[in-house]
mmCIF file of C-alpha atoms in Angstrom:
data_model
loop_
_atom_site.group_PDB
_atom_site.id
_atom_site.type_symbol
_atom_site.label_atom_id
_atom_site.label_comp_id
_atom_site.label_asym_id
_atom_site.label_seq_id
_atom_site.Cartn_x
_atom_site.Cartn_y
_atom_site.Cartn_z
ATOM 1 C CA UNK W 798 103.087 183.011 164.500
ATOM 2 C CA UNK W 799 104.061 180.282 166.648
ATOM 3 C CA UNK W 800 104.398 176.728 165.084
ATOM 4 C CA UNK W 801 103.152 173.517 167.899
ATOM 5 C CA UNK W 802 106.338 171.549 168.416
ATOM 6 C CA UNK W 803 106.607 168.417 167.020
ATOM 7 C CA UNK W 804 107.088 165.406 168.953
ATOM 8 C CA UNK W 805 109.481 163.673 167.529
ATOM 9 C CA UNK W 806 109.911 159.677 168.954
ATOM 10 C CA UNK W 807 113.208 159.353 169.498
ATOM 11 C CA UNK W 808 115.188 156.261 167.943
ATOM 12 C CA UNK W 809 115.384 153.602 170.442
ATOM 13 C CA UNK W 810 112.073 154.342 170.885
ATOM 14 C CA UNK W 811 110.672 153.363 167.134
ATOM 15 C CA UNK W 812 113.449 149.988 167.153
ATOM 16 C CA UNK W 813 111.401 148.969 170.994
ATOM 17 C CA UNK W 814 108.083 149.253 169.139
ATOM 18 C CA UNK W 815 109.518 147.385 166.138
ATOM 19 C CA UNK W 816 110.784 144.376 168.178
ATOM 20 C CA UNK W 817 107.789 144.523 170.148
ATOM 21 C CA UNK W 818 105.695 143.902 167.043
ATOM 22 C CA UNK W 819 108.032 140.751 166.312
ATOM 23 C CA UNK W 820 107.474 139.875 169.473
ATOM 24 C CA UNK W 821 103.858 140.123 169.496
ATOM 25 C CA UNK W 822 103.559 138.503 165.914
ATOM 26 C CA UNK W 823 104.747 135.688 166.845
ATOM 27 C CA UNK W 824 108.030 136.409 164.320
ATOM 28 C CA UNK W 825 110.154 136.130 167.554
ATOM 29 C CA UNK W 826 109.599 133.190 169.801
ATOM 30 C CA UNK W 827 110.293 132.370 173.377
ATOM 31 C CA UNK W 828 113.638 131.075 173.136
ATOM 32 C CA UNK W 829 114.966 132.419 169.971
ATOM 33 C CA UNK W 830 118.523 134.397 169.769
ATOM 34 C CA UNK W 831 117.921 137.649 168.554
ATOM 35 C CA UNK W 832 120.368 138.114 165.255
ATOM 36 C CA UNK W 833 123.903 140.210 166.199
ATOM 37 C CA UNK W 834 123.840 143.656 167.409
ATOM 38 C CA UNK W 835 126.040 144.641 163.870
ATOM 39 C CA UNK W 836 123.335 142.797 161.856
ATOM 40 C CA UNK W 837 120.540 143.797 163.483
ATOM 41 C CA UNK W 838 121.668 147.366 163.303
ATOM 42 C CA UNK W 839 122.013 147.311 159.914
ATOM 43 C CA UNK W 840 118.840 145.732 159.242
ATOM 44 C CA UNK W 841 117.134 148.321 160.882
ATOM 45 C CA UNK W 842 119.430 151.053 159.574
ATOM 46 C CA UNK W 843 120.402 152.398 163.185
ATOM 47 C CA UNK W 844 123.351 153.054 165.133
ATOM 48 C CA UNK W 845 124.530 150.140 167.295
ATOM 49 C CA UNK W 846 124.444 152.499 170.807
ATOM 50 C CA UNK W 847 120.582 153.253 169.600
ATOM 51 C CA UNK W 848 120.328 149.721 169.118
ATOM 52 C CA UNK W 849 121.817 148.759 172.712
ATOM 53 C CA UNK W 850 119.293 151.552 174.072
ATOM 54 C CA UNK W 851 116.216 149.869 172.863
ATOM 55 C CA UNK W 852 117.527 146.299 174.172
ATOM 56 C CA UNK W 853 118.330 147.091 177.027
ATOM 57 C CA UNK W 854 114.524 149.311 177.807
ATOM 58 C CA UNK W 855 112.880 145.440 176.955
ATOM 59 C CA UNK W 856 115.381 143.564 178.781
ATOM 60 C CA UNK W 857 114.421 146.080 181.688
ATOM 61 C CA UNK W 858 110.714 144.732 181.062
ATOM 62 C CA UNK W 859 111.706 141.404 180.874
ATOM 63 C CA UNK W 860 111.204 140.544 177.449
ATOM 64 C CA UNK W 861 114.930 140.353 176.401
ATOM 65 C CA UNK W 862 117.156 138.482 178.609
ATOM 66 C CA UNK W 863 120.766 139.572 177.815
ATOM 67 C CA UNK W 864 123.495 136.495 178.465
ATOM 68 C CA UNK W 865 127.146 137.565 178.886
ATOM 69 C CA UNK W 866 129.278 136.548 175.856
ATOM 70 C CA UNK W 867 126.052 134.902 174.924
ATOM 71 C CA UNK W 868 123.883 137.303 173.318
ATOM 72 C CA UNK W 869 120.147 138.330 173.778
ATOM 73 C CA UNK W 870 117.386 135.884 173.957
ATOM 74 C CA UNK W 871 113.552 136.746 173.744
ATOM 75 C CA UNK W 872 112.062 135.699 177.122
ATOM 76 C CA UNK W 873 108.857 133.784 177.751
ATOM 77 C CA UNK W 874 107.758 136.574 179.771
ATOM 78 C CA UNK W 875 104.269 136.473 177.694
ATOM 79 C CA UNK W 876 103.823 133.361 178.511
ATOM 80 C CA UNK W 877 104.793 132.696 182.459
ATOM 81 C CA UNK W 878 103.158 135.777 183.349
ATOM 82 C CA UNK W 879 99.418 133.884 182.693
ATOM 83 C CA UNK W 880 100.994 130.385 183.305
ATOM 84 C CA UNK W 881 102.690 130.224 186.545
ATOM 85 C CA UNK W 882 99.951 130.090 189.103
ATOM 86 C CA UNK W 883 97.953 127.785 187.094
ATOM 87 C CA UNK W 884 100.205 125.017 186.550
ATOM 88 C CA UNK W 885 101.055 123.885 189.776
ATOM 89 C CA UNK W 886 97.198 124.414 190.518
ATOM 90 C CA UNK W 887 96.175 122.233 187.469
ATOM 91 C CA UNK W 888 99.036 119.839 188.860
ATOM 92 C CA UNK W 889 97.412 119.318 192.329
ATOM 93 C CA UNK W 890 94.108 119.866 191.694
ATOM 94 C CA UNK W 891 92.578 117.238 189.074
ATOM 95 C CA UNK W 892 89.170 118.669 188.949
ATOM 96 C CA UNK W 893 90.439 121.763 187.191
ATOM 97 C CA UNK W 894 91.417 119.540 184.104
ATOM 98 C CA UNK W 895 87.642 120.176 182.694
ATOM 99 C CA UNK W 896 87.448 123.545 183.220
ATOM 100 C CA UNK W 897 91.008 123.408 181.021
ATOM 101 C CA UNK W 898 89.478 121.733 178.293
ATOM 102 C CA UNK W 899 85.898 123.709 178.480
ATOM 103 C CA UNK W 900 88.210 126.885 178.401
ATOM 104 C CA UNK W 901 90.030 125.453 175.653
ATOM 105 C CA UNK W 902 86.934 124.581 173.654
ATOM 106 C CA UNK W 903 85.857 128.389 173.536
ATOM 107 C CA UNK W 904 89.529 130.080 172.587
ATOM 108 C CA UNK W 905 90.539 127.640 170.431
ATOM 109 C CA UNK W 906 87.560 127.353 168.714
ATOM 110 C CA UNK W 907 87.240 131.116 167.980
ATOM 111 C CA UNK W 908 90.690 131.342 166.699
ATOM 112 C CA UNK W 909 89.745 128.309 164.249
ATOM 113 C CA UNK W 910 87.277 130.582 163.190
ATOM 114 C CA UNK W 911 89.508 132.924 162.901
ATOM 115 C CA UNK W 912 91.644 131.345 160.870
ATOM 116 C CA UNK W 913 89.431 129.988 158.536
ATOM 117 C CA UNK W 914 88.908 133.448 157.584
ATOM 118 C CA UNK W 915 91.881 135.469 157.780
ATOM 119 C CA UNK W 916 94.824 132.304 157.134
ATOM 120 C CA UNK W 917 97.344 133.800 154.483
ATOM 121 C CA UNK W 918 98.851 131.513 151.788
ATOM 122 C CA UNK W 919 102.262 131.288 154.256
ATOM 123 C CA UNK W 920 99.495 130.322 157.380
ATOM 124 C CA UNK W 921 98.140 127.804 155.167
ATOM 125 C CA UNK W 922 100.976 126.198 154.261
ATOM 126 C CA UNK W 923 102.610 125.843 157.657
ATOM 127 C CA UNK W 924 99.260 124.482 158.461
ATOM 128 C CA UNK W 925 99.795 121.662 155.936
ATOM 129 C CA UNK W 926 103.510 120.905 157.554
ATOM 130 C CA UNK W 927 102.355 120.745 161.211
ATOM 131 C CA UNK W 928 99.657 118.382 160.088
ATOM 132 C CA UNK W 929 102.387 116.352 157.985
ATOM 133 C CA UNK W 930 104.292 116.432 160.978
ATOM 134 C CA UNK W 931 101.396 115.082 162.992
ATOM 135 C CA UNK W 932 100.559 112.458 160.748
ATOM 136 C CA UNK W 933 104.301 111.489 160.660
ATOM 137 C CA UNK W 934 104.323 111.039 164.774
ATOM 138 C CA UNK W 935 100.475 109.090 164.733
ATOM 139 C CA UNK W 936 102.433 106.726 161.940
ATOM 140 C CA UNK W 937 105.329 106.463 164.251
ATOM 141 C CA UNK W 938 103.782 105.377 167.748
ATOM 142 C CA UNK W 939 106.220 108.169 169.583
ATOM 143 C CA UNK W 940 103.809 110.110 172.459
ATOM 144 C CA UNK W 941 106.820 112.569 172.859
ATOM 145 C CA UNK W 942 106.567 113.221 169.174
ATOM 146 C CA UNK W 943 103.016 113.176 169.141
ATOM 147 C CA UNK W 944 102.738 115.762 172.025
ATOM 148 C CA UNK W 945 104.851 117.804 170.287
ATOM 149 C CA UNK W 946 103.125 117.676 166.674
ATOM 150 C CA UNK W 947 99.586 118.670 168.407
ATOM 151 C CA UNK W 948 101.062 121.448 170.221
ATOM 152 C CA UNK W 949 102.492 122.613 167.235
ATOM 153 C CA UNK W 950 99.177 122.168 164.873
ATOM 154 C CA UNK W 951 97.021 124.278 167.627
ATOM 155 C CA UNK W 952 99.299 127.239 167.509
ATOM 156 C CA UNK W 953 99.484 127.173 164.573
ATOM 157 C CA UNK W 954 95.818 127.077 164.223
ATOM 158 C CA UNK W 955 95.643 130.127 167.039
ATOM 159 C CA UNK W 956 98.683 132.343 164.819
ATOM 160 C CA UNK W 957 96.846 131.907 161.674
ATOM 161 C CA UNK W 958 93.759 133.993 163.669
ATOM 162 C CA UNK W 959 95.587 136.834 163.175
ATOM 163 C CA UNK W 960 94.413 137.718 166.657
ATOM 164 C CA UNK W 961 97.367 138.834 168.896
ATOM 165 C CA UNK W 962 95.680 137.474 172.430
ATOM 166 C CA UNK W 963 94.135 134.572 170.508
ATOM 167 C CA UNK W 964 97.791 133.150 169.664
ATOM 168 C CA UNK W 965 99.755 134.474 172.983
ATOM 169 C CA UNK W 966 97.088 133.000 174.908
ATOM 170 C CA UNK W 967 96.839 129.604 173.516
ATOM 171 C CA UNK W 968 100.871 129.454 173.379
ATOM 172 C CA UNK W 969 100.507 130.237 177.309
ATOM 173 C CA UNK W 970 98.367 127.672 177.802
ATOM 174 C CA UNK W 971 100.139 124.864 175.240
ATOM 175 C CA UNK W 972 103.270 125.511 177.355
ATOM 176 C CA UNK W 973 101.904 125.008 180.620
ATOM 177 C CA UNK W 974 100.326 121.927 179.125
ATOM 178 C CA UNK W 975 102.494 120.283 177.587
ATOM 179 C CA UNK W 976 103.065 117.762 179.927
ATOM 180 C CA UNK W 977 99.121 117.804 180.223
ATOM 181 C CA UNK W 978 98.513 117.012 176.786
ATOM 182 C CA UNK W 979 101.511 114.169 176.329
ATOM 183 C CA UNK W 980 99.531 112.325 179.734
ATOM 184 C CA UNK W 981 96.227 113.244 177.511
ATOM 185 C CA UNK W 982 97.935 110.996 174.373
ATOM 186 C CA UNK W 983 99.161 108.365 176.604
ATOM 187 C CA UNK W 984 95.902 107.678 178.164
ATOM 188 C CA UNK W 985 94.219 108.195 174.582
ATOM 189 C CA UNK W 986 96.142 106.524 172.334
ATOM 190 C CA UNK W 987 95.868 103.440 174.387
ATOM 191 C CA UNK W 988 92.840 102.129 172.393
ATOM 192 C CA UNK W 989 93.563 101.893 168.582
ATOM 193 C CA UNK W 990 90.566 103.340 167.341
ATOM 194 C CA UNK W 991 90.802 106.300 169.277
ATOM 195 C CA UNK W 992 94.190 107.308 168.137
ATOM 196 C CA UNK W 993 92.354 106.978 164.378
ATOM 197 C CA UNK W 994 89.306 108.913 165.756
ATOM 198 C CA UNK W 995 92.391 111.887 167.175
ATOM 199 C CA UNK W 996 94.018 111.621 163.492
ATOM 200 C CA UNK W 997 90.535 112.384 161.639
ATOM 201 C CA UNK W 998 89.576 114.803 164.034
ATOM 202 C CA UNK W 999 93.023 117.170 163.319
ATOM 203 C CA UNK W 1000 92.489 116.425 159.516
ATOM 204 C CA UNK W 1001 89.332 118.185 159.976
ATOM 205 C CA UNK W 1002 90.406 121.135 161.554
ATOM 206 C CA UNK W 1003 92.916 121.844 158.963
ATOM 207 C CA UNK W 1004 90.221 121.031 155.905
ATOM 208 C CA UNK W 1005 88.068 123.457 157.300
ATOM 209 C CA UNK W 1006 90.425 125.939 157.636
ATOM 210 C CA UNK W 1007 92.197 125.412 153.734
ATOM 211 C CA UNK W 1008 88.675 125.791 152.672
ATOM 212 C CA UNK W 1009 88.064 128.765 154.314
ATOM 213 C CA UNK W 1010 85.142 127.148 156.343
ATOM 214 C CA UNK W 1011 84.547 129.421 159.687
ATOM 215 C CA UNK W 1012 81.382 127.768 161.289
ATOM 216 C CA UNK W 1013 82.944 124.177 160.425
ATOM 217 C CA UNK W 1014 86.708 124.903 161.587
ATOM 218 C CA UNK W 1015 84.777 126.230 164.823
ATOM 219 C CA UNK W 1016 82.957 122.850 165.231
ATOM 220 C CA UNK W 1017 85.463 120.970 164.474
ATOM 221 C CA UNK W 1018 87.791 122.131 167.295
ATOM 222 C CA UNK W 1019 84.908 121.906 169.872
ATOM 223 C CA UNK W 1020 83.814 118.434 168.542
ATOM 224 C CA UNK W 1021 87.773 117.350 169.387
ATOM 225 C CA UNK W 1022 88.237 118.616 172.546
ATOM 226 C CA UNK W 1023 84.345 117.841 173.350
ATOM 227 C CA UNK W 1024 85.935 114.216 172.301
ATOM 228 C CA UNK W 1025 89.393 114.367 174.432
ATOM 229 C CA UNK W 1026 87.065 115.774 177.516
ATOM 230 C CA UNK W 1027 84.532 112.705 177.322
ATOM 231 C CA UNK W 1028 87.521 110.190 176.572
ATOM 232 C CA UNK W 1029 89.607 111.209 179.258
ATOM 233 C CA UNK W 1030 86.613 111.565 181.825
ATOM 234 C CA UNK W 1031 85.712 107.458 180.684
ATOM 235 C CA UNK W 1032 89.173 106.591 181.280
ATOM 236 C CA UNK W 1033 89.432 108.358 184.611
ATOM 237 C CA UNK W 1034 85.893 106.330 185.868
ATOM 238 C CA UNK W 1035 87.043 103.568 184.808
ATOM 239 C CA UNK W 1036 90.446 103.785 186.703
ATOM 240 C CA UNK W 1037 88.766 104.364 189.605
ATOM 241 C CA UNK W 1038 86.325 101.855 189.116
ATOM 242 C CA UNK W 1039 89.261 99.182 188.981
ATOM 243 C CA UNK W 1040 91.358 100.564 191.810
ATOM 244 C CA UNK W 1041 88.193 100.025 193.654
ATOM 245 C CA UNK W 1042 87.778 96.500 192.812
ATOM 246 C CA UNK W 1043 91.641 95.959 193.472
ATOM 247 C CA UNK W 1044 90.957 96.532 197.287
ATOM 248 C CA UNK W 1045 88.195 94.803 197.419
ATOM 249 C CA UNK W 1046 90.198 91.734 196.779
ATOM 250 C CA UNK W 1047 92.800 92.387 198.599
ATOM 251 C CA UNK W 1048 90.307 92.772 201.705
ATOM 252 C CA UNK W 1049 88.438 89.449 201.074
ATOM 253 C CA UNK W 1050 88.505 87.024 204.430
ATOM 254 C CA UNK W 1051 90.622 84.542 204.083
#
């Protein structure tokens, strides 16, 4: 009797799908080092030329980047695939910015929802440090910091879906906005009350999601970008509406 032959994967084949899923999880960032080749070997109780195999088949993809002498670095691949177009688009276009933030509205709202339900003790309390950290850079009147805090507390938000697209997506987009959304705080932190309205409108993302609140974490994520949209919108009107005036003047007969 003849036996079907088993397909066996071979080694470097199991350690690519096992980086991949640390890549993909969100374990393994854009940027970060991955541990030494002897460590790394152990950890995953494989030979180091198995090892080197399954780097170099991702590096070959271009989601490792090998560095001479420097070791191997997780690439933002992910990211800059979705990204690069857009960004000099969103740069030199300015109408695109709603379309942004209505696009925004609908992912990052679903993966609050998400998050409200699925968010893991270890999701919850990172959630509690970003918005610590946010709370820190509102108290401390830095936009740099401040840029960086939010962009932190949505992906956050978007890993503690659970949804694989949900968070690679939104970190795409966070990237590729991060100068967007540092202009966005220095136009909208320019009026007092609307930094407080920005503080109370994070806190209630993160209460919605610690009490496992779906259809509130949802609406409160639209309600704050619905709020950053109609803000930003004001502010650009009234811009206009003064450069206007400016000329004007400087046209007035003499």
């Amino acid at each position: 009797m003849a036996y079907p032959k088993l397909n066996i994967p071979k080694l470097s084949d199991v350690i690519v799908e096992q980086l991949e899923k640390r890549i993909l999880d969100g374990v393994l960032k854009p940027g970060d080092r991955l541990p030494p080749e002897r460590q790394l070997a152990e950890e995953f109780g494989v030979s180091r030329p198995s090892l080197r195999e399954a780097i170099q088949q991702l590096a070959s993809r271009g989601l490792l980047s090998s560095r001479q002498g420097g070791g191997t670095w997780v690439t933002d691949r992910l990211e800059t695939a979705f990204s690069d177009p857009w960004e000099k688009l969103l740069n030199q276009h300015q109408d695109l910015h709603g379309d942004l933030l209505e696009f925004r509205r609908v992912l990052e709202g679903a993966a609050a929802r998400g998050a409200a339900s699925r968010a893991t003790p270890a999701d919850l309390l990172r959630l509690e440090h970003c918005v610590s950290q946010l709370q820190d850079a509102y108290d401390g009147g830095d936009l740099a910091q401040q840029a960086q805090a939010d962009v932190r507390f949505h992906q956050a938000v978007a890993e503690a879906s659970h949804n694989v697209l949900f968070a690679h997506l939104s970190g795409s987009l966070l990237a590729m906005l991060h100068r967007h959304v540092k202009d966005n705080i220095a136009d909208l932190f320019a009026v007092g009350e609307v930094a407080d309205a920005l503080r109370a409108q994070h806190l209630a993302i993160w209460e919605a999601i610690r009490d496992k609140q779906p259809d509130a974490a949802q609406q409160a994520v639209e309600q704050h970008l619905d709020f950053v949209a109609t803000t930003l919108q004001s502010r650009r009107r009234q811009a206009e509406r003064d450069a206007r005036a400016r000329m004007r003047l400087e046209h007035l007969e003499p």
